[in-house]
mmCIF file of C-alpha atoms in Angstrom:
data_model
loop_
_atom_site.group_PDB
_atom_site.id
_atom_site.type_symbol
_atom_site.label_atom_id
_atom_site.label_comp_id
_atom_site.label_asym_id
_atom_site.label_seq_id
_atom_site.Cartn_x
_atom_site.Cartn_y
_atom_site.Cartn_z
ATOM 1 C CA MET C 172 -52.781 -31.871 156.553
ATOM 2 C CA GLN C 173 -51.372 -31.110 153.209
ATOM 3 C CA ILE C 174 -53.276 -30.969 150.291
ATOM 4 C CA SER C 175 -51.957 -32.340 146.980
ATOM 5 C CA PRO C 176 -52.943 -29.912 143.889
ATOM 6 C CA SER C 177 -54.915 -30.995 141.348
ATOM 7 C CA ASN C 178 -53.518 -32.227 137.934
ATOM 8 C CA SER C 179 -56.872 -31.150 136.090
ATOM 9 C CA SER C 180 -57.884 -27.842 134.557
ATOM 10 C CA PHE C 181 -60.771 -25.969 133.108
ATOM 11 C CA SER C 182 -60.347 -27.151 129.629
ATOM 12 C CA ASP C 183 -59.967 -31.117 130.650
ATOM 13 C CA ASP C 184 -63.286 -30.891 131.705
ATOM 14 C CA ASP C 185 -65.981 -32.152 129.041
ATOM 15 C CA ARG C 186 -68.798 -33.065 130.414
ATOM 16 C CA GLY C 187 -71.124 -30.305 128.385
ATOM 17 C CA VAL C 188 -69.644 -31.938 125.169
ATOM 18 C CA ALA C 189 -71.435 -34.929 124.409
ATOM 19 C CA PRO C 190 -74.697 -32.633 124.354
ATOM 20 C CA LEU C 191 -73.316 -30.447 122.037
ATOM 21 C CA ILE C 192 -72.293 -32.853 119.501
ATOM 22 C CA GLY C 193 -75.573 -34.267 119.648
ATOM 23 C CA PHE C 194 -77.206 -31.358 118.859
ATOM 24 C CA ILE C 195 -75.140 -30.472 116.060
ATOM 25 C CA ILE C 196 -75.775 -33.863 114.477
ATOM 26 C CA LEU C 197 -79.216 -33.361 115.149
ATOM 27 C CA PHE C 198 -79.092 -29.860 113.438
ATOM 28 C CA GLY C 199 -77.396 -31.330 110.569
ATOM 29 C CA PHE C 200 -79.982 -34.384 110.153
ATOM 30 C CA LEU C 201 -82.662 -30.929 110.151
ATOM 31 C CA ILE C 202 -80.747 -29.472 107.304
ATOM 32 C CA VAL C 203 -80.771 -32.435 105.224
ATOM 33 C CA ALA C 204 -84.251 -33.202 105.997
ATOM 34 C CA LEU C 205 -85.370 -29.575 104.659
ATOM 35 C CA ALA C 206 -82.935 -29.625 101.960
ATOM 36 C CA GLY C 207 -84.508 -32.792 100.679
ATOM 37 C CA TYR C 208 -87.845 -31.171 101.640
ATOM 38 C CA GLN C 209 -87.313 -28.116 99.431
ATOM 39 C CA ALA C 210 -85.662 -30.659 95.945
ATOM 40 C CA GLN C 211 -88.605 -33.432 96.380
ATOM 41 C CA VAL C 212 -91.860 -32.160 98.000
ATOM 42 C CA VAL C 213 -91.904 -28.657 97.451
ATOM 43 C CA PRO C 214 -91.954 -28.898 93.233
ATOM 44 C CA GLN C 215 -93.875 -32.387 93.837
ATOM 45 C CA GLN C 216 -96.885 -30.126 95.529
ATOM 46 C CA ASN C 217 -96.530 -27.390 93.344
ATOM 47 C CA SER C 218 -96.766 -29.357 89.827
ATOM 48 C CA GLU C 219 -99.888 -30.733 91.690
ATOM 49 C CA ILE C 220 -101.398 -26.985 91.849
ATOM 50 C CA GLU C 221 -100.119 -26.066 88.459
ATOM 51 C CA PHE C 222 -102.170 -29.553 86.695
ATOM 52 C CA GLN C 223 -104.824 -29.058 89.014
ATOM 53 C CA HIS C 224 -104.673 -25.410 87.291
ATOM 54 C CA PHE C 225 -104.520 -26.502 83.927
ATOM 55 C CA GLN C 226 -107.427 -28.401 84.260
ATOM 56 C CA GLU C 227 -109.328 -25.500 85.142
ATOM 57 C CA LEU C 228 -107.870 -23.711 82.317
ATOM 58 C CA ARG C 229 -108.753 -26.225 80.038
ATOM 59 C CA ASN C 230 -112.545 -26.342 81.119
ATOM 60 C CA ASP C 231 -112.474 -22.362 80.836
ATOM 61 C CA MET C 232 -110.677 -22.436 76.989
ATOM 62 C CA LEU C 233 -114.006 -24.764 76.168
ATOM 63 C CA GLU C 234 -116.069 -22.266 77.892
ATOM 64 C CA VAL C 235 -114.703 -19.678 75.925
ATOM 65 C CA ARG C 236 -115.173 -21.707 72.629
ATOM 66 C CA SER C 237 -118.998 -21.651 73.509
ATOM 67 C CA ALA C 238 -118.752 -18.212 74.316
ATOM 68 C CA ILE C 239 -117.836 -17.305 70.904
ATOM 69 C CA SER C 240 -120.027 -19.718 69.029
ATOM 70 C CA THR C 241 -122.933 -17.996 71.071
ATOM 71 C CA ALA C 242 -121.855 -14.683 70.300
ATOM 72 C CA GLY C 243 -121.683 -15.469 66.669
ATOM 73 C CA GLN C 244 -125.331 -17.226 66.177
ATOM 74 C CA ALA C 245 -127.599 -16.003 68.845
ATOM 75 C CA ASP C 246 -125.997 -12.542 68.150
ATOM 76 C CA VAL C 247 -125.408 -12.050 71.891
ATOM 77 C CA SER C 248 -122.574 -10.381 73.493
ATOM 78 C CA GLN C 249 -120.287 -12.541 75.571
ATOM 79 C CA TYR C 250 -118.264 -12.256 78.851
ATOM 80 C CA PRO C 251 -116.808 -15.927 79.573
ATOM 81 C CA THR C 252 -113.511 -15.781 82.447
ATOM 82 C CA VAL C 253 -110.305 -17.445 82.162
ATOM 83 C CA LYS C 254 -108.249 -17.529 85.027
ATOM 84 C CA LEU C 255 -104.718 -17.282 83.449
ATOM 85 C CA GLY C 256 -102.200 -18.434 86.456
ATOM 86 C CA THR C 257 -102.299 -19.887 90.043
ATOM 87 C CA THR C 258 -100.494 -19.394 92.848
ATOM 88 C CA TYR C 259 -98.877 -21.831 95.722
ATOM 89 C CA PRO C 260 -99.290 -21.926 99.412
ATOM 90 C CA ALA C 261 -97.493 -20.150 101.715
ATOM 91 C CA ARG C 262 -94.066 -22.033 102.966
ATOM 92 C CA ILE C 263 -92.213 -21.067 106.517
ATOM 93 C CA PHE C 264 -89.169 -23.027 106.257
ATOM 94 C CA THR C 265 -89.156 -23.640 102.325
ATOM 95 C CA VAL C 266 -89.059 -21.410 99.668
ATOM 96 C CA ASN C 267 -91.590 -21.267 96.192
ATOM 97 C CA PRO C 268 -90.934 -20.349 93.274
ATOM 98 C CA PRO C 269 -92.677 -16.961 91.711
ATOM 99 C CA PRO C 270 -96.283 -17.776 91.053
ATOM 100 C CA PRO C 271 -97.072 -18.979 87.458
ATOM 101 C CA SER C 272 -98.557 -16.024 85.422
ATOM 102 C CA GLY C 273 -99.874 -17.111 81.872
ATOM 103 C CA THR C 274 -100.776 -15.458 78.579
ATOM 104 C CA LEU C 275 -104.000 -15.543 76.185
ATOM 105 C CA GLN C 276 -103.078 -13.661 72.607
ATOM 106 C CA THR C 277 -104.451 -14.016 69.400
ATOM 107 C CA SER C 278 -102.056 -14.600 66.630
ATOM 108 C CA GLN C 279 -101.801 -12.746 63.396
ATOM 109 C CA ALA C 280 -104.958 -12.759 61.157
ATOM 110 C CA TYR C 281 -105.019 -14.639 58.343
ATOM 111 C CA ASN C 282 -107.840 -14.827 55.362
ATOM 112 C CA ILE C 283 -111.126 -16.521 55.362
ATOM 113 C CA THR C 284 -111.949 -16.609 51.413
ATOM 114 C CA ILE C 285 -115.245 -17.154 49.948
ATOM 115 C CA GLU C 286 -115.748 -17.254 46.731
ATOM 116 C CA ASN C 287 -119.165 -17.449 44.984
ATOM 117 C CA GLN C 288 -119.255 -20.026 41.721
ATOM 118 C CA SER C 289 -121.903 -18.437 40.367
ATOM 119 C CA GLY C 290 -118.937 -15.627 38.962
ATOM 120 C CA ASP C 291 -119.549 -12.788 41.663
ATOM 121 C CA GLY C 292 -115.867 -12.672 42.230
ATOM 122 C CA LEU C 293 -113.779 -13.169 45.902
ATOM 123 C CA GLU C 294 -114.259 -12.301 49.046
ATOM 124 C CA THR C 295 -111.658 -12.121 51.801
ATOM 125 C CA VAL C 296 -112.605 -11.705 55.875
ATOM 126 C CA SER C 297 -109.788 -11.805 58.513
ATOM 127 C CA THR C 298 -109.574 -14.382 61.280
ATOM 128 C CA ARG C 299 -107.338 -14.796 64.148
ATOM 129 C CA PHE C 300 -106.447 -17.791 66.377
ATOM 130 C CA LEU C 301 -106.253 -17.765 70.047
ATOM 131 C CA GLU C 302 -103.456 -19.136 72.700
ATOM 132 C CA TYR C 303 -103.092 -19.501 76.130
ATOM 133 C CA GLN C 304 -99.215 -20.141 76.920
ATOM 134 C CA ASN C 305 -98.552 -20.981 80.651
ATOM 135 C CA GLY C 306 -96.068 -19.909 82.842
ATOM 136 C CA TYR C 307 -95.300 -23.153 85.117
ATOM 137 C CA ASN C 308 -92.146 -23.539 86.596
ATOM 138 C CA GLU C 309 -92.899 -27.496 87.157
ATOM 139 C CA ILE C 310 -94.911 -28.906 84.918
ATOM 140 C CA ASP C 311 -94.126 -28.831 80.911
ATOM 141 C CA ILE C 312 -97.134 -28.751 78.811
ATOM 142 C CA GLY C 313 -97.778 -27.058 75.610
ATOM 143 C CA PRO C 314 -100.155 -24.206 74.394
ATOM 144 C CA VAL C 315 -103.569 -24.836 74.283
ATOM 145 C CA TRP C 316 -104.973 -23.319 71.027
ATOM 146 C CA TYR C 317 -108.953 -22.390 70.018
ATOM 147 C CA GLU C 318 -109.428 -22.262 66.389
ATOM 148 C CA HIS C 319 -112.867 -22.369 64.186
ATOM 149 C CA SER C 320 -114.406 -24.209 67.406
ATOM 150 C CA VAL C 321 -111.447 -26.887 67.726
ATOM 151 C CA VAL C 322 -109.891 -26.544 70.824
ATOM 152 C CA TYR C 323 -106.781 -28.552 71.501
ATOM 153 C CA ILE C 324 -103.101 -28.769 72.676
ATOM 154 C CA ASP C 325 -99.976 -28.402 70.770
ATOM 155 C CA GLU C 326 -96.725 -30.082 72.032
ATOM 156 C CA ARG C 327 -95.038 -30.438 68.874
ATOM 157 C CA ASP C 328 -92.345 -28.139 69.590
ATOM 158 C CA SER C 329 -91.570 -30.340 71.793
ATOM 159 C CA GLY C 330 -91.415 -33.265 69.586
ATOM 160 C CA GLY C 331 -95.285 -34.658 70.811
ATOM 161 C CA GLY C 332 -98.620 -34.233 69.033
ATOM 162 C CA ILE C 333 -102.099 -32.865 68.812
ATOM 163 C CA ALA C 334 -104.740 -33.665 71.589
ATOM 164 C CA ILE C 335 -108.019 -32.467 70.501
ATOM 165 C CA TYR C 336 -110.045 -31.325 73.800
ATOM 166 C CA GLU C 337 -112.888 -30.151 71.966
ATOM 167 C CA ASP C 338 -114.199 -31.185 68.308
ATOM 168 C CA GLN C 339 -114.922 -28.744 65.222
ATOM 169 C CA ASN C 340 -118.916 -27.736 64.887
ATOM 170 C CA ILE C 341 -118.258 -26.147 61.550
ATOM 171 C CA VAL C 342 -120.368 -29.129 59.597
ATOM 172 C CA THR C 343 -122.866 -30.857 62.171
ATOM 173 C CA GLY C 344 -125.415 -32.846 60.369
ATOM 174 C CA ASN C 345 -124.260 -32.581 56.909
ATOM 175 C CA ASP C 346 -126.717 -29.851 56.080
ATOM 176 C CA THR C 347 -124.999 -26.878 57.636
ATOM 177 C CA ALA C 348 -121.407 -25.060 57.745
ATOM 178 C CA ARG C 349 -121.213 -22.443 60.492
ATOM 179 C CA VAL C 350 -118.132 -20.278 60.359
ATOM 180 C CA THR C 351 -117.684 -17.638 62.956
ATOM 181 C CA ALA C 352 -114.153 -15.513 62.181
ATOM 182 C CA LEU C 353 -112.476 -14.404 65.430
ATOM 183 C CA GLN C 354 -111.168 -11.034 65.077
ATOM 184 C CA ASN C 355 -108.877 -7.554 66.608
ATOM 185 C CA ASP C 356 -105.582 -7.990 68.475
ATOM 186 C CA PHE C 357 -105.368 -9.201 71.785
ATOM 187 C CA ARG C 358 -103.266 -9.894 74.560
ATOM 188 C CA VAL C 359 -103.241 -10.277 78.707
ATOM 189 C CA SER C 360 -101.009 -11.835 81.048
ATOM 190 C CA SER C 361 -101.882 -12.721 84.927
ATOM 191 C CA THR C 362 -102.181 -14.715 88.229
ATOM 192 C CA GLY C 363 -105.569 -14.201 87.972
ATOM 193 C CA ARG C 364 -108.775 -14.455 86.389
ATOM 194 C CA VAL C 365 -109.808 -12.018 83.268
ATOM 195 C CA THR C 366 -112.828 -11.443 81.749
ATOM 196 C CA LEU C 367 -112.540 -11.856 77.770
ATOM 197 C CA ASP C 368 -115.552 -9.202 75.927
ATOM 198 C CA LEU C 369 -117.062 -11.205 72.591
ATOM 199 C CA TYR C 370 -119.237 -8.809 70.676
ATOM 200 C CA PRO C 371 -120.728 -10.254 67.765
ATOM 201 C CA THR C 372 -121.234 -7.869 64.432
ATOM 202 C CA LYS C 373 -124.193 -5.848 64.054
ATOM 203 C CA SER C 374 -124.018 -5.862 60.109
ATOM 204 C CA ALA C 375 -121.797 -8.252 58.345
ATOM 205 C CA ARG C 376 -119.295 -7.279 55.526
ATOM 206 C CA ILE C 377 -120.428 -10.460 53.949
ATOM 207 C CA ASN C 378 -124.494 -11.416 53.454
ATOM 208 C CA THR C 379 -124.731 -14.650 52.785
ATOM 209 C CA SER C 380 -128.197 -13.935 51.364
ATOM 210 C CA ASP C 381 -126.487 -11.677 48.488
ATOM 211 C CA LEU C 382 -124.779 -15.687 47.972
ATOM 212 C CA GLU C 383 -126.515 -18.039 44.918
ATOM 213 C CA GLY C 384 -125.615 -21.376 44.303
ATOM 214 C CA ASN C 385 -122.765 -23.453 45.475
ATOM 215 C CA VAL C 386 -119.991 -21.447 47.673
ATOM 216 C CA THR C 387 -116.462 -22.431 48.130
ATOM 217 C CA ILE C 388 -114.805 -21.010 51.244
ATOM 218 C CA LYS C 389 -111.564 -21.735 52.632
ATOM 219 C CA ILE C 390 -110.557 -21.407 56.584
ATOM 220 C CA PRO C 391 -107.221 -21.103 57.793
ATOM 221 C CA SER C 392 -106.029 -23.507 60.371
ATOM 222 C CA ARG C 393 -102.823 -24.823 61.951
ATOM 223 C CA LEU C 394 -103.655 -28.123 61.584
ATOM 224 C CA ASN C 395 -103.654 -29.927 58.082
ATOM 225 C CA GLY C 396 -105.658 -32.645 56.973
ATOM 226 C CA SER C 397 -103.872 -35.781 58.165
ATOM 227 C CA THR C 398 -103.504 -33.968 61.367
ATOM 228 C CA TYR C 399 -106.908 -33.384 61.861
ATOM 229 C CA TRP C 400 -109.416 -31.901 59.126
ATOM 230 C CA ASP C 401 -109.487 -35.761 56.881
ATOM 231 C CA GLU C 402 -111.150 -37.610 60.160
ATOM 232 C CA ALA C 403 -113.185 -34.612 61.539
ATOM 233 C CA ILE C 404 -114.893 -33.496 58.764
ATOM 234 C CA ASP C 405 -117.216 -35.979 56.793
ATOM 235 C CA THR C 406 -119.699 -34.952 54.144
ATOM 236 C CA THR C 407 -119.941 -38.113 52.243
ATOM 237 C CA ASP C 408 -124.027 -38.482 52.634
ATOM 238 C CA SER C 409 -124.804 -34.491 52.369
ATOM 239 C CA ASP C 410 -126.207 -33.143 49.586
ATOM 240 C CA THR C 411 -125.172 -29.361 50.345
ATOM 241 C CA LEU C 412 -121.217 -29.600 51.534
ATOM 242 C CA TRP C 413 -118.425 -31.355 49.779
ATOM 243 C CA TYR C 414 -114.911 -31.408 51.905
ATOM 244 C CA GLY C 415 -112.639 -30.687 49.271
ATOM 245 C CA GLY C 416 -109.381 -31.649 51.922
ATOM 246 C CA THR C 417 -106.560 -28.815 53.176
ATOM 247 C CA GLU C 418 -104.155 -27.645 51.356
ATOM 248 C CA PRO C 419 -101.055 -25.009 52.516
ATOM 249 C CA TYR C 420 -101.977 -21.183 52.850
ATOM 250 C CA PRO C 421 -100.175 -18.997 50.884
ATOM 251 C CA GLY C 422 -96.644 -17.417 52.192
ATOM 252 C CA GLU C 423 -97.135 -19.051 55.434
ATOM 253 C CA SER C 424 -95.293 -21.872 57.048
ATOM 254 C CA GLY C 425 -97.653 -24.187 58.921
ATOM 255 C CA ILE C 426 -100.527 -23.176 58.203
ATOM 256 C CA TYR C 427 -103.208 -24.532 56.040
ATOM 257 C CA TRP C 428 -106.384 -23.819 54.300
ATOM 258 C CA VAL C 429 -109.749 -26.165 55.213
ATOM 259 C CA GLU C 430 -111.671 -26.288 51.631
ATOM 260 C CA LEU C 431 -115.303 -26.764 51.630
ATOM 261 C CA THR C 432 -118.122 -26.264 49.244
ATOM 262 C CA VAL C 433 -121.775 -25.323 50.733
ATOM 263 C CA LYS C 434 -124.797 -24.601 48.985
ATOM 264 C CA ALA C 435 -125.351 -20.891 49.411
ATOM 265 C CA ASP C 436 -128.459 -21.055 52.039
ATOM 266 C CA ALA C 437 -126.649 -23.688 53.686
ATOM 267 C CA LEU C 438 -123.957 -21.249 54.807
ATOM 268 C CA ASN C 439 -124.234 -19.601 58.035
ATOM 269 C CA PHE C 440 -121.215 -17.070 58.319
ATOM 270 C CA ASN C 441 -120.474 -14.785 61.312
ATOM 271 C CA THR C 442 -117.882 -12.395 63.294
ATOM 272 C CA VAL C 443 -116.726 -11.829 66.602
ATOM 273 C CA GLY C 444 -114.634 -8.872 68.037
ATOM 274 C CA ILE C 445 -112.419 -10.015 70.958
ATOM 275 C CA ASP C 446 -111.995 -6.803 73.475
ATOM 276 C CA SER C 447 -114.318 -4.655 70.972
ATOM 277 C CA ALA C 448 -116.375 -5.069 67.906
ATOM 278 C CA PRO C 449 -115.421 -6.810 64.993
ATOM 279 C CA GLU C 450 -113.093 -4.900 62.584
ATOM 280 C CA SER C 451 -114.840 -2.297 60.557
ATOM 281 C CA GLN C 452 -118.219 -3.107 62.522
ATOM 282 C CA THR C 453 -120.146 -1.996 65.031
ATOM 283 C CA ALA C 454 -121.080 -4.343 68.279
ATOM 284 C CA ALA C 455 -124.438 -5.787 68.557
ATOM 285 C CA LYS C 456 -126.434 -4.113 71.551
ATOM 286 C CA GLN C 457 -128.926 -6.721 72.309
ATOM 287 C CA GLY C 458 -128.250 -8.305 75.551
ATOM 288 C CA VAL C 459 -125.709 -9.719 77.877
ATOM 289 C CA GLY C 460 -124.654 -13.489 77.493
ATOM 290 C CA ALA C 461 -124.382 -15.476 80.905
ATOM 291 C CA GLY C 462 -120.413 -15.950 81.029
ATOM 292 C CA LEU C 463 -120.350 -15.698 84.860
ATOM 293 C CA PRO C 464 -120.812 -18.421 87.162
ATOM 294 C CA GLY C 465 -123.301 -17.606 89.752
ATOM 295 C CA ASP C 466 -124.839 -14.195 91.033
ATOM 296 C CA SER C 467 -124.026 -12.563 94.221
ATOM 297 C CA GLY C 468 -127.054 -10.615 95.352
ATOM 298 C CA GLY C 469 -128.214 -7.316 93.799
ATOM 299 C CA ASN C 470 -131.459 -6.488 91.367
ATOM 300 C CA ASN C 471 -132.571 -9.333 88.943
ATOM 301 C CA GLU C 472 -135.220 -7.161 87.466
ATOM 302 C CA ASP C 473 -134.097 -4.899 85.092
ATOM 303 C CA PRO C 474 -133.364 -1.650 86.730
ATOM 304 C CA THR C 475 -132.625 1.716 84.761
ATOM 305 C CA PRO C 476 -130.029 4.207 86.306
ATOM 306 C CA GLU C 477 -130.850 7.876 86.515
ATOM 307 C CA PRO C 478 -128.647 8.916 82.901
ATOM 308 C CA THR C 479 -125.437 10.710 83.765
ATOM 309 C CA PRO C 480 -123.368 12.425 81.050
ATOM 310 C CA ASP C 481 -121.261 9.425 79.371
ATOM 311 C CA PRO C 482 -116.925 10.395 80.755
ATOM 312 C CA VAL C 483 -114.531 10.604 77.364
ATOM 313 C CA CYS C 484 -113.145 6.860 77.478
ATOM 314 C CA GLU C 485 -109.907 5.842 76.016
ATOM 315 C CA THR C 486 -110.221 3.140 73.006
ATOM 316 C CA GLY C 487 -109.174 -0.259 74.158
ATOM 317 C CA SER C 488 -108.981 -2.391 77.754
ATOM 318 C CA ARG C 489 -106.620 -1.686 80.104
ATOM 319 C CA ASN C 490 -104.280 -3.770 82.635
ATOM 320 C CA VAL C 491 -103.886 -1.919 85.954
ATOM 321 C CA ASN C 492 -100.668 -3.531 87.423
ATOM 322 C CA GLU C 493 -99.458 -0.475 89.551
ATOM 323 C CA LYS C 494 -101.223 1.809 91.865
ATOM 324 C CA VAL C 495 -103.761 4.733 90.403
ATOM 325 C CA ASN C 496 -104.600 8.009 91.551
ATOM 326 C CA GLY C 497 -107.855 8.778 89.353
ATOM 327 C CA ASP C 498 -110.519 7.329 87.352
ATOM 328 C CA ILE C 499 -110.339 5.155 84.758
ATOM 329 C CA ALA C 500 -112.679 5.040 81.652
ATOM 330 C CA VAL C 501 -112.093 2.472 78.700
ATOM 331 C CA THR C 502 -114.140 1.362 75.892
ATOM 332 C CA GLY C 503 -112.765 -2.098 76.781
ATOM 333 C CA SER C 504 -112.334 -4.159 79.697
ATOM 334 C CA VAL C 505 -110.423 -3.424 83.058
ATOM 335 C CA ASN C 506 -108.579 -5.536 84.657
ATOM 336 C CA VAL C 507 -107.363 -4.291 88.191
ATOM 337 C CA ASP C 508 -103.930 -6.011 89.762
ATOM 338 C CA LYS C 509 -103.463 -3.010 92.357
ATOM 339 C CA LYS C 510 -105.114 -0.396 94.208
ATOM 340 C CA VAL C 511 -107.221 2.406 92.309
ATOM 341 C CA THR C 512 -108.066 5.609 94.034
ATOM 342 C CA GLY C 513 -111.079 6.653 91.587
ATOM 343 C CA ASP C 514 -114.057 5.327 89.750
ATOM 344 C CA ILE C 515 -114.118 2.903 87.282
ATOM 345 C CA THR C 516 -116.034 3.217 83.698
ATOM 346 C CA ALA C 517 -115.600 0.678 81.072
ATOM 347 C CA GLY C 518 -117.612 -0.244 78.596
ATOM 348 C CA GLY C 519 -116.524 -3.968 78.872
ATOM 349 C CA SER C 520 -116.116 -5.922 81.763
ATOM 350 C CA VAL C 521 -114.219 -5.431 85.395
ATOM 351 C CA THR C 522 -111.984 -8.030 87.174
ATOM 352 C CA LEU C 523 -110.449 -7.016 90.404
ATOM 353 C CA ASN C 524 -107.456 -9.920 91.262
ATOM 354 C CA SER C 525 -106.266 -10.308 94.471
ATOM 355 C CA GLY C 526 -103.974 -7.149 95.232
ATOM 356 C CA GLY C 527 -106.139 -4.586 93.862
ATOM 357 C CA GLY C 528 -109.108 -2.667 94.460
ATOM 358 C CA VAL C 529 -111.572 -0.031 94.117
ATOM 359 C CA ASP C 530 -111.532 3.093 96.247
ATOM 360 C CA GLY C 531 -114.708 4.345 94.052
ATOM 361 C CA ASN C 532 -117.094 3.322 92.297
ATOM 362 C CA ILE C 533 -117.779 1.017 89.183
ATOM 363 C CA GLN C 534 -119.871 1.153 86.042
ATOM 364 C CA ALA C 535 -119.437 -1.463 83.635
ATOM 365 C CA GLY C 536 -121.210 -2.723 80.442
ATOM 366 C CA GLY C 537 -120.240 -6.057 81.191
ATOM 367 C CA SER C 538 -119.836 -8.293 83.977
ATOM 368 C CA VAL C 539 -118.094 -7.286 87.132
ATOM 369 C CA ILE C 540 -116.095 -9.798 89.138
ATOM 370 C CA VAL C 541 -114.467 -9.093 92.365
ATOM 371 C CA ASN C 542 -112.338 -11.786 93.648
ATOM 372 C CA GLN C 543 -110.512 -12.867 97.125
ATOM 373 C CA GLY C 544 -109.001 -10.400 99.172
ATOM 374 C CA THR C 545 -110.606 -6.851 97.110
ATOM 375 C CA THR C 546 -112.637 -4.296 98.065
ATOM 376 C CA VAL C 547 -114.918 -1.666 96.264
ATOM 377 C CA THR C 548 -115.818 0.985 98.716
ATOM 378 C CA GLY C 549 -118.719 2.324 96.543
ATOM 379 C CA ASP C 550 -121.229 1.580 93.900
ATOM 380 C CA VAL C 551 -121.007 -1.263 91.362
ATOM 381 C CA SER C 552 -123.348 -1.144 88.201
ATOM 382 C CA ALA C 553 -123.081 -3.644 85.571
ATOM 383 C CA GLY C 554 -124.613 -4.391 82.192
ATOM 384 C CA GLY C 555 -123.919 -8.367 83.228
ATOM 385 C CA SER C 556 -123.623 -10.069 85.959
ATOM 386 C CA VAL C 557 -121.863 -9.095 89.650
ATOM 387 C CA THR C 558 -119.824 -11.871 91.183
ATOM 388 C CA VAL C 559 -118.494 -11.437 94.387
ATOM 389 C CA ASN C 560 -116.202 -13.928 95.746
ATOM 390 C CA ASN C 561 -115.313 -15.468 99.008
ATOM 391 C CA GLY C 562 -113.086 -12.667 100.741
ATOM 392 C CA GLY C 563 -114.211 -10.259 98.274
ATOM 393 C CA LYS C 564 -116.573 -7.189 99.297
ATOM 394 C CA VAL C 565 -118.659 -4.618 97.707
ATOM 395 C CA GLU C 566 -119.571 -1.725 100.516
ATOM 396 C CA GLY C 567 -121.631 0.229 98.174
ATOM 397 C CA THR C 568 -124.734 -0.767 96.374
ATOM 398 C CA ILE C 569 -124.781 -3.276 93.991
ATOM 399 C CA THR C 570 -127.210 -3.047 90.436
ATOM 400 C CA GLU C 571 -126.557 -5.602 87.431
ATOM 401 C CA ASN C 572 -128.343 -7.077 84.784
ATOM 402 C CA ILE C 573 -129.167 -3.203 83.125
ATOM 403 C CA ASN C 574 -130.744 -3.612 79.998
ATOM 404 C CA ASN C 575 -128.586 -1.880 76.969
ATOM 405 C CA TYR C 576 -125.949 -0.604 79.674
ATOM 406 C CA SER C 577 -123.578 1.328 77.854
ATOM 407 C CA PRO C 578 -121.297 3.755 80.361
ATOM 408 C CA CYS C 579 -118.762 4.340 77.848
ATOM 409 C CA SER C 580 -119.465 4.134 74.719
ATOM 410 C CA ASN C 581 -118.196 7.970 73.704
#
């Protein structure tokens, strides 16, 4: 029997072509879907996270406002916290932009003038505004400002306007003017939560008890009368206060003086220093304000630790942005974003952010915050409260609310 040769070849076998084409098409659809998810869904989800952080930030700035007022009027140091930035959730198949950090900083100094109409001359005291600038990747929101008890968002640079979050409390009830000057140069940037050290004046340079008769006080502001002050201050029914409107601040564009005339005994004037005592003053050591949410255990009585020699401390605060092998001792606050192998001694507060940690002890005149993912291997002693958030850990002993505790006073 003769077998005829086949006319087909291996190259003519197309049995696997259809499934392969189907896989390629399906893979293409998957790539397109992921690209659409990356381009549309990821930015939307991240913008929601940023907006949620902004809501928290606004509340934090209102707490800072309250703390400045309390520090000045109650003469008690305050330690409010501000979460400057945020983080995005981890993603497997898509990519996030870098986590947005925020910056909190004071403006340049401007003068408050106080003139006694009895002819005793003109006094000047410097003050600063406080600005929060976000670093969001998705949403466009202007900076948040604090000035003389007013908290507002300023969208004027992008063609918008002013939105007031909290009104002034310089004049309330038409019987008293309360002015608090914020002093010292300050700037910090972070994605985590930082603590502000607010110190009242122990002895003000201007003693209002020395004033007599009517006093004219001019307060610098970024807001003019028509933008805010003309409606914010109403003294028509007052016998002790008179609002004189606003006028341009000499030599500065966009800055104004708000003028008030007040009877001397109705003026309450004080200064508060951020990060250290007010300029040319010493901080009042009358106590520690409750500027932190919650406790984490520890002794709430008023323990007094065994006296130890004070270390020699550097003046100012410190942000730990890289690993440190050795002790840190500063008169201000310490924000820890990387690991410190050694002890931390601070005249102000200490905050451990994600990625940071302390292989040693912490001594702080203010509060201590141990955030998620951070560990302190030693003891923590603080003049304020000690807060250990979920995921944070202190392996040693916690001693908090220590009266008149100044571990780094030099």
